[in-house]
mmCIF file of C-alpha atoms in Angstrom:
data_model
loop_
_atom_site.group_PDB
_atom_site.id
_atom_site.type_symbol
_atom_site.label_atom_id
_atom_site.label_comp_id
_atom_site.label_asym_id
_atom_site.label_seq_id
_atom_site.Cartn_x
_atom_site.Cartn_y
_atom_site.Cartn_z
ATOM 1 C CA MET L 1 0.000 0.000 0.000
ATOM 2 C CA LYS L 2 2.864 2.411 0.773
ATOM 3 C CA THR L 3 4.305 1.710 -2.663
ATOM 4 C CA ARG L 4 1.099 2.936 -4.297
ATOM 5 C CA LEU L 5 1.543 6.254 -2.485
ATOM 6 C CA LEU L 6 5.236 6.597 -3.316
ATOM 7 C CA ILE L 7 4.920 6.089 -7.065
ATOM 8 C CA PRO L 8 2.757 9.211 -7.678
ATOM 9 C CA LEU L 9 5.037 11.220 -5.396
ATOM 10 C CA PHE L 10 8.111 10.078 -7.311
ATOM 11 C CA LEU L 11 6.472 10.912 -10.643
ATOM 12 C CA ALA L 12 5.486 14.366 -9.411
ATOM 13 C CA LEU L 13 9.042 15.083 -8.283
ATOM 14 C CA ALA L 14 10.513 13.807 -11.550
ATOM 15 C CA TYR L 15 8.057 15.938 -13.545
ATOM 16 C CA GLY L 16 8.984 18.999 -11.476
ATOM 17 C CA GLN L 17 12.664 18.464 -12.259
ATOM 18 C CA ALA L 18 11.879 18.250 -15.966
ATOM 19 C CA LEU L 19 9.975 21.542 -15.796
ATOM 20 C CA ALA L 20 12.890 23.236 -14.049
ATOM 21 C CA ALA L 21 15.088 22.396 -17.015
ATOM 22 C CA ASP L 22 12.679 23.925 -19.563
ATOM 23 C CA GLY L 23 13.719 27.180 -21.127
ATOM 24 C CA LYS L 24 16.238 28.341 -23.671
ATOM 25 C CA ILE L 25 18.755 31.160 -23.997
ATOM 26 C CA THR L 26 20.314 32.102 -27.329
ATOM 27 C CA ILE L 27 23.146 34.541 -27.978
ATOM 28 C CA ASN L 28 22.584 35.548 -31.613
ATOM 29 C CA SER L 29 25.655 37.761 -31.804
ATOM 30 C CA PRO L 30 28.497 37.742 -31.439
ATOM 31 C CA ALA L 31 28.744 34.229 -32.828
ATOM 32 C CA ASN L 32 30.777 31.583 -31.068
ATOM 33 C CA GLY L 33 34.399 31.919 -32.248
ATOM 34 C CA ALA L 34 33.890 35.472 -33.576
ATOM 35 C CA MET L 35 36.645 38.074 -33.750
ATOM 36 C CA VAL L 36 35.659 41.367 -32.115
ATOM 37 C CA SER L 37 37.387 44.720 -31.914
ATOM 38 C CA ALA L 38 39.468 45.285 -28.790
ATOM 39 C CA THR L 39 38.939 49.042 -29.137
ATOM 40 C CA ALA L 40 35.148 49.279 -29.439
ATOM 41 C CA LYS L 41 32.084 48.269 -27.462
ATOM 42 C CA VAL L 42 30.823 44.796 -28.338
ATOM 43 C CA PRO L 43 27.102 44.537 -29.134
ATOM 44 C CA VAL L 44 25.324 41.451 -27.780
ATOM 45 C CA ASN L 45 22.013 40.346 -29.283
ATOM 46 C CA TYR L 46 20.107 37.703 -27.322
ATOM 47 C CA GLU L 47 16.739 36.081 -26.728
ATOM 48 C CA ALA L 48 15.443 33.841 -23.983
ATOM 49 C CA MET L 49 12.472 31.722 -23.058
ATOM 50 C CA LEU L 50 12.586 31.316 -19.288
ATOM 51 C CA GLY L 51 11.741 28.150 -17.434
ATOM 52 C CA PRO L 52 9.131 28.136 -14.655
ATOM 53 C CA LYS L 53 11.601 29.289 -11.996
ATOM 54 C CA GLY L 54 13.289 31.916 -14.181
ATOM 55 C CA ASP L 55 12.762 35.640 -13.620
ATOM 56 C CA HIS L 56 15.587 37.401 -15.477
ATOM 57 C CA LEU L 57 19.032 36.970 -17.032
ATOM 58 C CA HIS L 58 22.547 37.775 -15.851
ATOM 59 C CA LEU L 59 25.215 38.746 -18.377
ATOM 60 C CA TYR L 60 28.756 37.597 -17.612
ATOM 61 C CA LEU L 61 32.108 38.363 -19.199
ATOM 62 C CA ASP L 62 34.888 35.985 -18.180
ATOM 63 C CA ASP L 63 32.886 34.807 -15.121
ATOM 64 C CA LYS L 64 32.286 38.373 -13.878
ATOM 65 C CA ARG L 65 28.676 39.571 -13.725
ATOM 66 C CA ILE L 66 28.300 42.623 -15.910
ATOM 67 C CA ASP L 67 24.560 43.264 -16.055
ATOM 68 C CA VAL L 68 21.080 42.102 -15.039
ATOM 69 C CA LEU L 69 18.758 41.853 -18.040
ATOM 70 C CA ARG L 70 14.997 41.899 -17.515
ATOM 71 C CA GLN L 71 14.057 41.977 -21.211
ATOM 72 C CA LEU L 72 13.886 38.489 -22.692
ATOM 73 C CA LYS L 73 14.868 39.647 -26.158
ATOM 74 C CA GLY L 74 17.103 42.530 -26.998
ATOM 75 C CA ASN L 75 20.489 44.099 -27.339
ATOM 76 C CA THR L 76 23.099 45.193 -24.850
ATOM 77 C CA GLU L 77 26.755 46.213 -25.065
ATOM 78 C CA LEU L 78 29.960 45.135 -23.426
ATOM 79 C CA ASP L 79 32.812 47.580 -22.962
ATOM 80 C CA ALA L 80 35.885 47.089 -25.127
ATOM 81 C CA MET L 81 37.804 43.977 -24.126
ATOM 82 C CA THR L 82 41.505 43.419 -23.685
ATOM 83 C CA PRO L 83 43.090 41.576 -26.601
ATOM 84 C CA GLY L 84 42.734 37.800 -26.350
ATOM 85 C CA LYS L 85 40.068 35.167 -25.776
ATOM 86 C CA HIS L 86 36.958 35.947 -23.732
ATOM 87 C CA LYS L 87 33.782 34.110 -22.696
ATOM 88 C CA ILE L 88 30.373 35.833 -22.807
ATOM 89 C CA CYS L 89 27.584 34.033 -20.919
ATOM 90 C CA LEU L 90 23.911 34.546 -20.157
ATOM 91 C CA THR L 91 22.331 32.708 -17.224
ATOM 92 C CA GLU L 92 18.715 32.321 -16.164
ATOM 93 C CA ASN L 93 18.112 33.392 -12.560
ATOM 94 C CA THR L 94 15.308 33.365 -10.023
ATOM 95 C CA LYS L 95 13.904 36.583 -8.573
ATOM 96 C CA TRP L 96 16.393 36.027 -5.724
ATOM 97 C CA HIS L 97 19.282 36.122 -8.253
ATOM 98 C CA MET L 98 20.023 32.411 -7.841
ATOM 99 C CA SER L 99 20.996 30.565 -11.020
ATOM 100 C CA THR L 100 18.520 27.961 -12.243
ATOM 101 C CA GLY L 101 21.332 26.181 -14.080
ATOM 102 C CA LEU L 102 20.217 27.294 -17.541
ATOM 103 C CA GLU L 103 23.158 28.987 -19.260
ATOM 104 C CA THR L 104 24.562 29.660 -22.707
ATOM 105 C CA CYS L 105 28.007 30.979 -23.607
ATOM 106 C CA VAL L 106 30.020 32.047 -26.620
ATOM 107 C CA GLU L 107 33.763 32.476 -26.874
ATOM 108 C CA VAL L 108 35.181 35.430 -28.766
ATOM 109 C CA THR L 109 38.637 36.771 -29.520
ATOM 110 C CA ALA L 110 39.279 40.503 -29.153
ATOM 111 C CA GLN L 111 41.960 41.971 -31.401
#
């Protein structure tokens, strides 16, 4: 009898985990592997579909948070970067600024 009660509970928990993973973030530009100018601001075009726990996005450059983005589709800019390789990431976050685990990144080279 206890097994009959545990199976629906397990399924509900598993379904909740699947919902938490729903969502998608896309960095449209710059493209992964792109060369960008080291002397000019770098435009970033993005779009996101948040999962059920998502509230907003965080923009990171080389693991440093640069901005909080509330628009789910748009453009922002990064200041000029030092020459070399850099990683630009967007993460989905809860209203308490905790990452949900949904993230997308592109690597660029500034020259």
